[in-house]
């Protein structure tokens, strides 16, 4: 053997390069060993082994290659510019491997190896330099993509031009979310998906549209980032024990579904219909995201087994035992680390876990059979109860052992579907809006249809997982899909009918749904003298319908929306004016007839405003909707006048009620024996009348109907007491003391009979003359009521 073959230095570098490149490199087979010799025996700092397919090349320089070339490099470089000997060839030489274009490799080494450590220090100058270097490198790899969502966003920052500026602007909100994602909870990832959708759509519709190949990469990066964010937020180490993990998994599954729907809609509908920039080819197939979501479903299903077994068996400790068994079976496995290539390993470990708890699962079979039994309630209630056990019932071993019960349950679902279909055909247009509080008729009907649709989708979801291996399932699934389509069509037709009807009303000049802003705000009906507002109840209902239908996700036609926006603009004024008009039309019913003249001044002031008058600039005939300032001033005047009249009426009614109580009390007082109490109450009544005149400024002439009314009531009280007194006259008159004396041999009366008669007739006459002496409230208050 030659001396060169025994060179330890050469053997070391050839062995390392062979291992990294997957080749057996020996010196004899090398066409050119000069770069190796130069690297070993001179101050040359670099030695590169480059493999392209099965070809090997040595060089003392890094040579760039095309992005499409599959070049793998092993690079040795010295930390000191010295020749190598047997003592220093390992200590002064470092080695790295590089696969791909040089700028891309350098970028990833900065980002993933050197940059992270350097930017965690306190040297701000060094951090700024690393960030600047990273952005510069990103700009050089823009044609091949940055490799991640973060890189794709930053790759446009170092570029100039109008397109790059538009893209940077579109990425702003998404970048903000990405940079703060570590601080956010898992249930906030839905905001990331929404922002990602808005960003992609904005990029697609830019002045210079985002290229479709680049958009495909961006969507892949976005879905990968979502999976990474979910994996980061769910702790693998406590996934089988922590209570909150189940909620986190459900949130994660919902977010994945949301992302899949967004991508499907954008690439199969929204961008397909875009005339200026149409999506070419098939919609994107998100295999990795779908697989990741399925993994989350499987973890949640396994994670929920303990709680489901405990709920079915109703035994203490069964949940903890099951979770411990599953955790033991899954030990050493990272369930969140999804990779299509390691999926067989996951499936086999999943099978081990299920076999470990198979005995416990078998004990639930009698309970499940009972729940599926025909006598155990209607099919819809069974579906609701089984929905919670969906992930449990879809297991192959359980499905096999419940074959007969599942077939019977499917037959019942087929029967129920037929019945539901018939009921819908009969009742779809007869939905009672009273069952849906606060909803308009059209919104109530749509909500009812959606309730039916939701029930059918629950049945579809459950049956697809639980019954899909039964012979007549496909026929049932087809009918169910047809019924769901029928429901969805009925919902669309319901909305379309409403649109057609509403547009017809708007176009009809005889209808009042469309607010005429240049017309009068109020008018007086000639037939019944009722005050009406030119803001129809139908318009009020339209505003409510538009709000409710918009919240249900419908796109309102522009003509209806314009009408509603116009009505919404004056909605506040319309409601206030309707309240004022209602007050005007019903105030006579609120007033006590005898008090109406007392409110004459306030009523006239109010009426001058509401009744159209040609000679008044501030009346309803001069104010229109299209002058908001004048309208608001007019409404303030109306409200002030209404408030004055309403307050006066409310106060007078209170006074009236107080007077009623006083008169009722008089009816219970003996007019002869409790004469002083009578006088006091009548004086109080008179003071109330005087207060109205003096304090509140009522004109005496306007008070007459009220005073006459109360005089009449007082005389009623007097009549009651007078008639009762006549009926019991003997008990009403004062007692006359009479003595029998024996004088002059005679029995005599003292006082004499004539005197007794005189006293008696005097008392009787005083009682009988009470009505003659009685004076009501129209008399001056200085005059006694019972003179």
Short mmCIF file of C-alpha atoms in Angstrom, two decimals, residues 373-384 412-413 416:
data_model
loop_
_atom_site.label_atom_id
_atom_site.label_comp_id
_atom_site.label_asym_id
_atom_site.label_seq_id
_atom_site.Cartn_x
_atom_site.Cartn_y
_atom_site.Cartn_z
CA UNK A 373 -84.21 -0.53 20.99
CA UNK A 374 -87.43 0.51 19.14
CA UNK A 375 -89.33 1.04 22.39
CA UNK A 376 -86.81 3.56 23.68
CA UNK A 377 -88.42 6.78 22.41
CA UNK A 378 -88.66 8.32 18.95
CA UNK A 379 -85.83 8.24 16.45
CA UNK A 380 -85.02 11.94 16.79
CA UNK A 381 -84.47 11.71 20.55
CA UNK A 382 -82.30 8.61 20.05
CA UNK A 383 -80.20 10.50 17.51
CA UNK A 384 -79.65 13.30 20.03
CA UNK A 412 -86.48 3.51 11.82
CA UNK A 413 -84.45 6.40 10.41
CA UNK A 416 -88.67 8.94 10.13
#
